[in-house]
Amino acid sequence: TGAISSLQRQMEIQESELRRIRSEKELLQKQLREREVQLQAVSDKFCSLTEEQRQEEAVVMMEEENQNLQQVVAEQEFQLAEQNKFISELQGTISQLQAEVGTTRLHLLEQKQAQKETQSQFEALQHTELQTRVALELISSKFERYRNKIIQATFSVEGIQDPQGELTDDELLEAMQKIFNERTEFQQMLKNKSSR
């Protein structure tokens, strides 16, 4: 947005400069028309003189005026050429700025679209995370109940001492292994007696 504002300000400055140059161009054209009017006035003045005076004075004045006018016309044509060149450059700059504004707006639209997609993905991830947490809590709850049942079953066996405080998983496994070993030994003893 800042880039677009900057480009638009540059465009406004260039367009203002373009209007100023065009105004100067119109002023120069107006001055040229005024010179033509002056020349016509001089020509009208000559009409009131005698033929001989008219010719002599006309030649002198017209030569002077012609030189002045040629110089003015040459200067004004040079200025007009320079202004036309500058106007072309300004128009080129304005076109370039307009293209940059369009490109910047396109980039902004693309960024907004990407932001929307990212937001949508983020919301989907949040939803997935929530579902995962719920599932994890459910699994943890089931695991804890299952573990408690194992503890109850393990320490309800005769000859196994009740745990002192909270059991670790290793202690629980050790107690279960002890029961398993004792059962195995007992079964082996029964087999031995049976065989005898």
XYZ file of N, CA and C in Angstrom:
588
model
N 0.833 -1.203 0.000
C 0.000 0.000 0.000
C 0.869 1.255 0.000
N 1.951 1.231 0.780
C 2.875 2.369 0.797
C 3.529 2.572 -0.558
N 3.878 1.446 -1.203
C 4.499 1.544 -2.531
C 3.530 2.150 -3.530
N 2.245 1.742 -3.456
C 1.232 2.281 -4.377
C 1.044 3.769 -4.128
N 0.973 4.187 -2.853
C 0.809 5.609 -2.535
C 1.986 6.416 -3.067
N 3.198 5.869 -2.906
C 4.398 6.572 -3.386
C 4.370 6.713 -4.899
N 3.994 5.607 -5.567
C 3.923 5.650 -7.036
C 2.847 6.626 -7.496
N 1.701 6.655 -6.786
C 0.630 7.572 -7.169
C 1.052 9.019 -6.955
N 1.820 9.290 -5.868
C 2.321 10.655 -5.653
C 3.270 11.063 -6.768
N 4.143 10.108 -7.171
C 5.053 10.410 -8.285
C 4.276 10.688 -9.560
N 3.208 9.906 -9.785
C 2.384 10.126 -10.978
C 1.737 11.510 -10.941
N 1.243 11.895 -9.743
C 0.604 13.217 -9.624
C 1.604 14.331 -9.885
N 2.850 14.167 -9.390
C 3.893 15.182 -9.631
C 4.208 15.270 -11.119
N 4.346 14.091 -11.767
C 4.669 14.080 -13.195
C 3.526 14.692 -14.007
N 2.281 14.379 -13.623
C 1.135 14.932 -14.358
C 1.043 16.442 -14.150
N 1.363 16.920 -12.942
C 1.377 18.348 -12.676
C 2.438 19.042 -13.526
N 3.614 18.399 -13.628
C 4.688 18.947 -14.465
C 4.267 18.971 -15.934
N 3.532 17.930 -16.332
C 3.052 17.852 -17.709
C 2.071 18.984 -17.999
N 1.179 19.262 -17.024
C 0.230 20.362 -17.208
C 0.948 21.706 -17.291
N 2.011 21.856 -16.466
C 2.772 23.114 -16.482
C 3.457 23.320 -17.839
N 4.054 22.256 -18.366
C 4.738 22.353 -19.665
C 3.734 22.676 -20.764
N 2.571 22.032 -20.698
C 1.555 22.315 -21.719
C 1.076 23.760 -21.630
N 0.971 24.258 -20.392
C 0.573 25.657 -20.199
C 1.617 26.599 -20.793
N 2.905 26.272 -20.568
C 3.974 27.093 -21.151
C 3.943 27.022 -22.667
N 3.642 25.857 -23.193
C 3.552 25.692 -24.639
C 2.452 26.572 -25.214
N 1.290 26.562 -24.517
C 0.182 27.415 -24.975
C 0.557 28.894 -24.896
N 1.327 29.275 -23.855
C 1.766 30.666 -23.714
C 2.688 31.067 -24.870
N 3.604 30.164 -25.217
C 4.507 30.449 -26.344
C 3.732 30.583 -27.655
N 2.747 29.725 -27.837
C 1.934 29.811 -29.054
C 1.141 31.121 -29.082
N 0.686 31.548 -27.892
C -0.037 32.816 -27.793
C 0.883 33.991 -28.154
N 2.130 33.935 -27.638
C 3.094 34.998 -27.958
C 3.396 35.030 -29.450
N 3.460 33.871 -30.055
C 3.705 33.804 -31.501
C 2.551 34.446 -32.271
N 1.323 34.196 -31.804
C 0.160 34.811 -32.462
C 0.188 36.335 -32.275
N 0.623 36.765 -31.064
C 0.715 38.209 -30.815
C 1.735 38.864 -31.746
N 2.852 38.171 -31.992
C 3.854 38.678 -32.936
C 3.268 38.806 -34.342
N 2.463 37.830 -34.681
C 1.824 37.882 -35.999
C 0.867 39.071 -36.088
N 0.166 39.338 -34.973
C -0.738 40.496 -34.933
C 0.061 41.788 -35.059
N 1.210 41.863 -34.369
C 2.064 43.049 -34.461
C 2.565 43.257 -35.893
N 2.933 42.157 -36.513
C 3.398 42.243 -37.899
C 2.291 42.748 -38.820
N 1.075 42.294 -38.535
C -0.065 42.749 -39.332
C -0.323 44.230 -39.096
N -0.118 44.688 -37.843
C -0.302 46.117 -37.527
C 0.720 46.972 -38.258
N 1.964 46.465 -38.274
C 3.013 47.197 -39.018
C 2.655 47.254 -40.492
N 2.158 46.159 -40.984
C 1.764 46.119 -42.401
C 0.650 47.116 -42.689
N -0.312 47.206 -41.761
C -1.414 48.161 -41.943
C -0.919 49.610 -41.901
N 0.091 49.835 -41.044
C 0.659 51.183 -40.923
C 1.299 51.633 -42.237
N 1.951 50.671 -42.877
C 2.608 51.000 -44.148
C 1.608 51.432 -45.221
N 0.413 50.944 -45.108
C -0.593 51.265 -46.130
C -0.942 52.760 -46.151
N -0.751 53.453 -45.015
C -1.104 54.867 -44.931
C 0.023 55.798 -45.395
N 1.223 55.288 -45.657
C 2.343 56.107 -46.109
C 2.334 56.229 -47.630
N 3.138 57.163 -48.125
C 3.261 57.277 -49.583
C 3.945 56.049 -50.117
N 3.823 55.858 -51.364
C 4.354 54.646 -51.971
C 5.853 54.535 -51.768
N 6.560 55.634 -51.979
C 8.024 55.597 -51.868
C 8.446 55.419 -50.414
N 7.805 56.210 -49.514
C 8.112 56.080 -48.101
C 7.742 54.674 -47.591
N 6.612 54.266 -48.102
C 6.136 52.967 -47.687
C 7.145 51.889 -48.041
N 7.655 51.968 -49.228
C 8.586 50.948 -49.689
C 9.891 50.993 -48.889
N 10.419 52.219 -48.713
C 11.685 52.340 -47.988
C 11.533 51.888 -46.529
N 10.509 52.460 -45.901
C 10.315 52.139 -44.486
C 9.924 50.669 -44.308
N 9.158 50.193 -45.264
C 8.723 48.803 -45.192
C 9.907 47.862 -45.286
N 10.825 48.195 -46.185
C 11.988 47.325 -46.349
C 12.800 47.274 -45.061
N 13.068 48.470 -44.480
C 13.875 48.524 -43.256
C 13.177 47.816 -42.105
N 11.920 48.208 -41.901
C 11.199 47.651 -40.752
C 10.946 46.154 -40.902
N 10.643 45.788 -42.133
C 10.351 44.371 -42.347
C 11.606 43.521 -42.187
N 12.745 44.108 -42.605
C 13.988 43.369 -42.389
C 14.268 43.195 -40.890
N 14.094 44.289 -40.152
C 14.312 44.207 -38.704
C 13.315 43.246 -38.048
N 12.048 43.485 -38.436
C 10.999 42.647 -37.832
C 11.165 41.189 -38.229
N 11.579 41.005 -39.463
C 11.780 39.651 -39.961
C 12.897 38.950 -39.185
N 13.981 39.703 -38.945
C 15.071 39.129 -38.166
C 14.612 38.800 -36.741
N 13.883 39.793 -36.160
C 13.386 39.552 -34.798
C 12.448 38.356 -34.741
N 11.548 38.353 -35.734
C 10.575 37.253 -35.755
C 11.256 35.912 -36.002
N 12.224 35.901 -36.892
C 12.938 34.646 -37.159
C 13.647 34.143 -35.899
N 14.250 35.104 -35.171
C 14.924 34.721 -33.934
C 13.921 34.189 -32.899
N 12.788 34.947 -32.779
C 11.756 34.517 -31.815
C 11.188 33.160 -32.197
N 10.893 33.024 -33.517
C 10.331 31.752 -33.984
C 11.317 30.610 -33.752
N 12.594 30.864 -34.028
C 13.606 29.822 -33.831
C 13.678 29.427 -32.348
N 13.664 30.461 -31.474
C 13.728 30.170 -30.029
C 12.498 29.398 -29.568
N 11.338 29.867 -30.065
C 10.094 29.213 -29.636
C 9.996 27.794 -30.202
N 10.443 27.613 -31.426
C 10.425 26.261 -31.994
C 11.357 25.337 -31.214
N 12.521 25.898 -30.806
C 13.449 25.105 -30.003
C 12.823 24.748 -28.658
N 12.183 25.749 -28.029
C 11.529 25.503 -26.741
C 10.395 24.502 -26.882
N 9.620 24.655 -27.965
C 8.521 23.704 -28.194
C 9.049 22.289 -28.403
N 10.153 22.188 -29.165
C 10.744 20.868 -29.397
C 11.211 20.249 -28.074
N 11.854 21.104 -27.242
C 12.314 20.622 -25.945
C 11.141 20.202 -25.060
N 10.078 21.013 -25.103
C 8.904 20.702 -24.286
C 8.204 19.441 -24.782
N 8.128 19.306 -26.105
C 7.526 18.081 -26.655
C 8.326 16.846 -26.243
N 9.662 17.000 -26.274
C 10.521 15.900 -25.846
C 10.278 15.582 -24.366
N 10.207 16.658 -23.556
C 9.990 16.474 -22.122
C 8.618 15.860 -21.852
N 7.607 16.306 -22.633
C 6.247 15.754 -22.496
C 6.256 14.261 -22.808
N 6.990 13.891 -23.870
C 7.073 12.468 -24.226
C 7.720 11.672 -23.106
N 8.798 12.253 -22.530
C 9.471 11.567 -21.414
C 8.544 11.436 -20.209
N 7.790 12.518 -19.926
C 6.856 12.469 -18.803
C 5.768 11.420 -19.029
N 5.259 11.394 -20.267
C 4.219 10.402 -20.574
C 4.766 8.985 -20.427
N 6.031 8.799 -20.865
C 6.659 7.488 -20.689
C 6.811 7.131 -19.218
N 7.233 8.137 -18.421
C 7.387 7.902 -16.977
C 6.040 7.577 -16.336
N 5.001 8.322 -16.738
C 3.655 8.082 -16.189
C 3.180 6.678 -16.546
N 3.421 6.269 -17.793
C 3.020 4.918 -18.211
C 3.754 3.864 -17.387
N 5.056 4.113 -17.172
C 5.846 3.170 -16.368
C 5.320 3.098 -14.939
N 5.004 4.282 -14.361
C 4.476 4.312 -12.989
C 3.123 3.600 -12.907
N 2.283 3.812 -13.931
C 0.978 3.133 -13.944
C 1.172 1.616 -13.992
N 2.162 1.189 -14.814
C 2.438 -0.252 -14.897
C 2.933 -0.777 -13.559
N 3.789 0.012 -12.875
C 4.294 -0.409 -11.569
C 3.170 -0.480 -10.539
N 2.250 0.486 -10.604
C 1.097 0.468 -9.696
C 0.271 -0.799 -9.928
N 0.044 -1.099 -11.226
C -0.721 -2.309 -11.536
C -0.027 -3.562 -11.026
N 1.309 -3.623 -11.232
C 2.079 -4.785 -10.768
C 2.031 -4.894 -9.242
N 2.172 -3.733 -8.573
C 2.147 -3.729 -7.103
C 0.785 -4.189 -6.592
N -0.281 -3.725 -7.228
C -1.628 -4.153 -6.818
C -1.805 -5.649 -7.020
N -1.263 -6.152 -8.144
C -1.356 -7.593 -8.402
C -0.618 -8.372 -7.319
N 0.587 -7.877 -6.949
C 1.339 -8.544 -5.886
C 0.573 -8.515 -4.566
N -0.078 -7.371 -4.286
C -0.861 -7.271 -3.048
C -2.007 -8.284 -3.043
N -2.682 -8.408 -4.195
C -3.776 -9.379 -4.287
C -3.252 -10.800 -4.066
N -2.079 -11.091 -4.689
C -1.499 -12.423 -4.517
C -1.130 -12.666 -3.055
N -0.570 -11.628 -2.406
C -0.203 -11.765 -0.998
C -1.441 -11.978 -0.122
N -2.526 -11.243 -0.428
C -3.763 -11.422 0.343
C -4.303 -12.837 0.169
N -4.250 -13.336 -1.090
C -4.728 -14.692 -1.348
C -3.883 -15.716 -0.591
N -2.549 -15.506 -0.639
C -1.649 -16.422 0.080
C -1.902 -16.353 1.585
N -2.190 -15.136 2.075
C -2.478 -14.974 3.512
C -3.761 -15.709 3.882
N -4.783 -15.605 3.004
C -6.029 -16.324 3.274
C -5.788 -17.827 3.315
N -4.994 -18.327 2.341
C -4.715 -19.764 2.303
C -3.947 -20.198 3.552
N -2.958 -19.365 3.957
C -2.180 -19.681 5.158
C -3.076 -19.697 6.390
N -3.989 -18.714 6.465
C -4.923 -18.656 7.600
C -5.819 -19.890 7.629
N -6.279 -20.286 6.429
C -7.129 -21.468 6.338
C -6.367 -22.717 6.791
N -5.093 -22.839 6.339
C -4.280 -23.979 6.751
C -4.032 -23.955 8.258
N -3.788 -22.744 8.796
C -3.546 -22.608 10.238
C -4.772 -23.048 11.030
N -5.963 -22.615 10.565
C -7.197 -23.004 11.256
C -7.400 -24.518 11.174
N -7.076 -25.091 9.990
C -7.209 -26.547 9.844
C -6.251 -27.267 10.789
N -5.019 -26.739 10.908
C -4.043 -27.337 11.825
C -4.505 -27.224 13.285
N -5.092 -26.055 13.616
C -5.615 -25.887 14.978
C -6.709 -26.912 15.270
N -7.584 -27.106 14.268
C -8.666 -28.076 14.439
C -8.096 -29.486 14.612
N -7.097 -29.812 13.772
C -6.457 -31.135 13.868
C -5.771 -31.305 15.216
N -5.110 -30.214 15.671
C -4.434 -30.266 16.971
C -5.439 -30.515 18.098
N -6.590 -29.825 18.011
C -7.622 -30.015 19.040
C -8.122 -31.457 19.045
N -8.381 -31.990 17.829
C -8.846 -33.383 17.734
C -7.794 -34.341 18.304
N -6.511 -34.034 17.980
C -5.425 -34.893 18.466
C -5.328 -34.849 19.987
N -5.488 -33.641 20.547
C -5.432 -33.511 22.016
C -6.560 -34.300 22.677
N -7.775 -34.169 22.087
C -8.922 -34.903 22.639
C -8.668 -36.400 22.585
N -8.146 -36.857 21.408
C -7.861 -38.287 21.253
C -6.772 -38.729 22.227
N -5.740 -37.856 22.394
C -4.647 -38.180 23.307
C -5.145 -38.274 24.751
N -6.010 -37.334 25.126
C -6.566 -37.379 26.488
C -7.396 -38.641 26.691
N -8.157 -39.012 25.661
C -8.967 -40.225 25.752
C -8.080 -41.461 25.897
N -7.019 -41.517 25.064
C -6.091 -42.657 25.131
C -5.383 -42.696 26.478
N -4.949 -41.490 26.940
C -4.259 -41.426 28.244
C -5.170 -41.908 29.373
N -6.454 -41.483 29.285
C -7.408 -41.901 30.312
C -7.604 -43.417 30.292
N -7.738 -43.993 29.078
C -7.905 -45.438 28.950
C -6.654 -46.166 29.442
N -5.477 -45.611 29.075
C -4.225 -46.241 29.502
C -4.106 -46.225 31.017
N -4.490 -45.087 31.633
C -4.389 -44.968 33.092
C -5.322 -45.962 33.772
N -6.557 -46.089 33.217
C -7.487 -47.070 33.794
C -6.947 -48.497 33.655
N -6.389 -48.778 32.470
C -5.824 -50.106 32.217
C -4.652 -50.373 33.152
N -3.820 -49.379 33.371
C -2.658 -49.502 34.263
C -3.120 -49.748 35.706
N -4.163 -49.008 36.110
C -4.688 -49.203 37.467
C -5.230 -50.615 37.665
N -5.893 -51.126 36.611
C -6.423 -52.496 36.691
C -5.281 -53.503 36.806
N -4.194 -53.235 36.035
C -3.034 -54.138 36.110
C -2.426 -54.103 37.510
N -2.315 -52.867 38.060
C -1.757 -52.729 39.418
C -2.622 -53.481 40.432
N -3.965 -53.275 40.292
C -4.870 -53.958 41.230
C -4.742 -55.480 41.110
N -4.687 -55.957 39.844
C -4.590 -57.401 39.632
C -3.257 -57.939 40.136
N -2.202 -57.160 39.907
C -0.856 -57.613 40.308
C -0.726 -57.689 41.816
N -1.181 -56.657 42.528
C -0.968 -56.588 43.969
C -2.103 -57.231 44.778
N -3.072 -57.807 44.057
C -4.092 -58.584 44.772
C -3.664 -60.047 44.909
N -2.553 -60.394 44.242
C -2.029 -61.768 44.325
C -1.425 -61.975 45.712
N -1.699 -63.141 46.264
C -1.209 -63.440 47.604
C 0.310 -63.493 47.615
N 0.903 -62.922 48.643
C 2.355 -62.933 48.769
C 3.021 -61.701 48.195
N 2.259 -60.856 47.474
C 2.817 -59.626 46.905
C 2.472 -58.483 47.833
N 3.500 -57.750 48.251
C 3.284 -56.633 49.174
C 2.707 -55.427 48.428
N 1.844 -54.734 49.151
C 1.273 -53.519 48.551
C 2.373 -52.485 48.299
N 2.235 -51.733 47.218
C 3.281 -50.748 46.891
C 3.307 -49.615 47.904
N 4.520 -49.124 48.139
C 4.707 -47.977 49.016
C 4.761 -46.716 48.143
N 3.677 -45.966 48.109
C 3.650 -44.756 47.265
C 3.319 -45.092 45.809
N 3.579 -44.170 44.936
C 3.222 -44.336 43.518
C 4.251 -45.209 42.824
N 3.741 -46.140 42.010
C 4.604 -47.085 41.309
C 5.115 -46.499 39.996
N 6.379 -46.828 39.697
C 6.867 -46.513 38.341
C 6.539 -47.701 37.441
N 6.643 -47.499 36.148
C 6.375 -48.588 35.202
C 7.362 -49.728 35.392
N 8.622 -49.391 35.679
C 9.637 -50.445 35.886
C 9.303 -51.286 37.115
N 8.855 -50.631 38.198
C 8.486 -51.372 39.416
C 7.291 -52.276 39.159
N 6.339 -51.792 38.380
C 5.166 -52.603 38.050
C 5.579 -53.819 37.227
N 6.445 -53.608 36.246
C 6.922 -54.718 35.416
C 7.695 -55.728 36.260
N 8.475 -55.200 37.211
C 9.253 -56.084 38.077
C 8.329 -56.955 38.939
N 7.244 -56.352 39.455
C 6.282 -57.107 40.275
C 5.579 -58.165 39.435
N 5.193 -57.785 38.196
C 4.524 -58.749 37.308
C 5.470 -59.893 36.945
N 6.748 -59.546 36.700
C 7.742 -60.566 36.351
C 7.944 -61.548 37.514
N 7.905 -60.993 38.725
C 8.063 -61.832 39.914
C 6.925 -62.845 40.007
N 5.667 -62.344 39.774
C 4.499 -63.242 39.806
C 4.624 -64.304 38.722
N 5.044 -63.886 37.553
C 5.181 -64.810 36.425
C 6.213 -65.899 36.740
N 7.335 -65.456 37.310
C 8.395 -66.428 37.643
C 7.909 -67.424 38.709
N 7.198 -66.895 39.720
C 6.691 -67.774 40.779
C 5.687 -68.770 40.225
N 4.806 -68.306 39.332
C 3.821 -69.217 38.727
C 4.522 -70.302 37.903
N 5.545 -69.832 37.164
C 6.273 -70.793 36.325
C 6.949 -71.844 37.177
N 7.582 -71.409 38.291
C 8.235 -72.346 39.202
C 7.222 -73.305 39.823
N 6.051 -72.742 40.177
C 5.008 -73.574 40.788
C 4.503 -74.635 39.811
N 4.282 -74.234 38.571
C 3.824 -75.190 37.553
C 4.875 -76.276 37.312
N 6.148 -75.851 37.333
C 7.228 -76.811 37.134
C 7.251 -77.838 38.277
N 7.021 -77.333 39.498
C 6.981 -78.230 40.649
C 5.823 -79.222 40.534
N 4.674 -78.744 40.076
C 3.509 -79.635 39.892
C 3.800 -80.710 38.861
N 4.473 -80.300 37.786
C 4.818 -81.265 36.743
C 5.774 -82.327 37.290
N 6.733 -81.833 38.082
C 7.719 -82.783 38.660
C 7.023 -83.796 39.595
N 6.099 -83.317 40.431
C 5.380 -84.189 41.346
C 4.491 -85.159 40.576
N 3.887 -84.627 39.528
C 3.011 -85.466 38.730
C 3.778 -86.579 38.053
N 4.971 -86.278 37.596
C 5.788 -87.291 36.915
C 6.294 -88.342 37.902
N 6.518 -87.950 39.124
C 6.973 -88.916 40.134
C 5.844 -89.887 40.496
